[in-house]
């Protein structure tokens, strides 16, 4: 998972009513078309999230399951 691929600015995402959402940048999963709740909960502390994410991604590559 590349950080740039998964990031969007939700200001440009329209909700059901067609209004623009005014929120900060969140993680966006293009496979599921949903904003990652983990990124939403950690807020501005991205480095810790990215560190944990890198660990889980490397585990997947090595074939390790949680």
CSV table of C-alpha atoms in Angstrom, one decimal:
chain,number,residue,atom,x,y,z
A,1,UNK,CA,0.0,0.0,0.0
A,2,UNK,CA,1.4,3.3,-1.1
A,3,UNK,CA,0.5,6.3,1.0
A,4,UNK,CA,-0.1,8.6,-2.0
A,5,UNK,CA,-2.5,6.1,-3.6
A,6,UNK,CA,-4.7,5.9,-0.6
A,7,UNK,CA,-4.8,9.6,0.3
A,8,UNK,CA,-7.6,11.9,-0.8
A,9,UNK,CA,-8.8,15.3,0.3
A,10,UNK,CA,-12.4,14.7,1.4
A,11,UNK,CA,-13.2,18.4,0.6
A,12,UNK,CA,-13.7,17.2,-2.9
A,13,UNK,CA,-15.8,14.1,-2.1
A,14,UNK,CA,-19.5,14.7,-2.4
A,15,UNK,CA,-21.9,13.0,0.0
A,16,UNK,CA,-25.3,11.6,-0.8
A,17,UNK,CA,-27.0,15.0,-0.9
A,18,UNK,CA,-24.3,16.3,-3.2
A,19,UNK,CA,-22.8,18.7,-0.6
A,20,UNK,CA,-19.1,18.8,-0.4
A,21,UNK,CA,-17.5,17.4,2.7
A,22,UNK,CA,-15.2,19.8,4.5
A,23,UNK,CA,-12.8,17.6,6.4
A,24,UNK,CA,-9.0,17.1,6.5
A,25,UNK,CA,-7.1,14.5,4.5
A,26,UNK,CA,-8.0,11.0,5.4
A,27,UNK,CA,-6.9,7.6,4.3
A,28,UNK,CA,-9.0,6.3,1.5
A,29,UNK,CA,-9.2,2.6,0.6
A,30,UNK,CA,-9.8,2.5,-3.2
A,31,UNK,CA,-10.7,-1.3,-3.1
A,32,UNK,CA,-13.6,-0.7,-0.6
A,33,UNK,CA,-14.2,2.9,-1.5
A,34,UNK,CA,-14.3,3.8,2.2
A,35,UNK,CA,-12.3,6.1,4.4
A,36,UNK,CA,-10.1,4.2,6.8
A,37,UNK,CA,-11.4,4.5,10.3
A,38,UNK,CA,-8.0,3.9,11.8
A,39,UNK,CA,-6.7,7.0,10.1
A,40,UNK,CA,-9.7,9.0,11.2
A,41,UNK,CA,-9.2,8.1,14.9
A,42,UNK,CA,-5.5,8.9,15.0
A,43,UNK,CA,-6.0,12.3,13.5
A,44,UNK,CA,-2.8,14.3,13.0
A,45,UNK,CA,-0.4,11.6,14.3
A,46,UNK,CA,0.3,10.0,11.0
A,47,UNK,CA,3.8,8.8,11.6
A,48,UNK,CA,2.8,6.3,14.2
A,49,UNK,CA,0.0,5.0,12.0
A,50,UNK,CA,2.4,4.7,9.0
A,51,UNK,CA,4.9,2.8,11.2
A,52,UNK,CA,2.3,0.3,12.3
A,53,UNK,CA,1.0,0.1,8.7
A,54,UNK,CA,4.5,-0.6,7.3
A,55,UNK,CA,4.9,-3.5,9.8
A,56,UNK,CA,1.6,-5.1,8.8
A,57,UNK,CA,2.3,-4.6,5.1
A,58,UNK,CA,5.7,-6.2,5.4
A,59,UNK,CA,4.2,-9.1,7.3
A,60,UNK,CA,1.8,-9.7,4.4
A,61,UNK,CA,4.6,-9.7,1.9
A,62,UNK,CA,6.5,-12.2,4.0
A,63,UNK,CA,3.4,-14.4,4.2
A,64,UNK,CA,2.8,-13.9,7.9
A,65,UNK,CA,-0.7,-13.7,9.2
A,66,UNK,CA,-1.7,-11.7,12.3
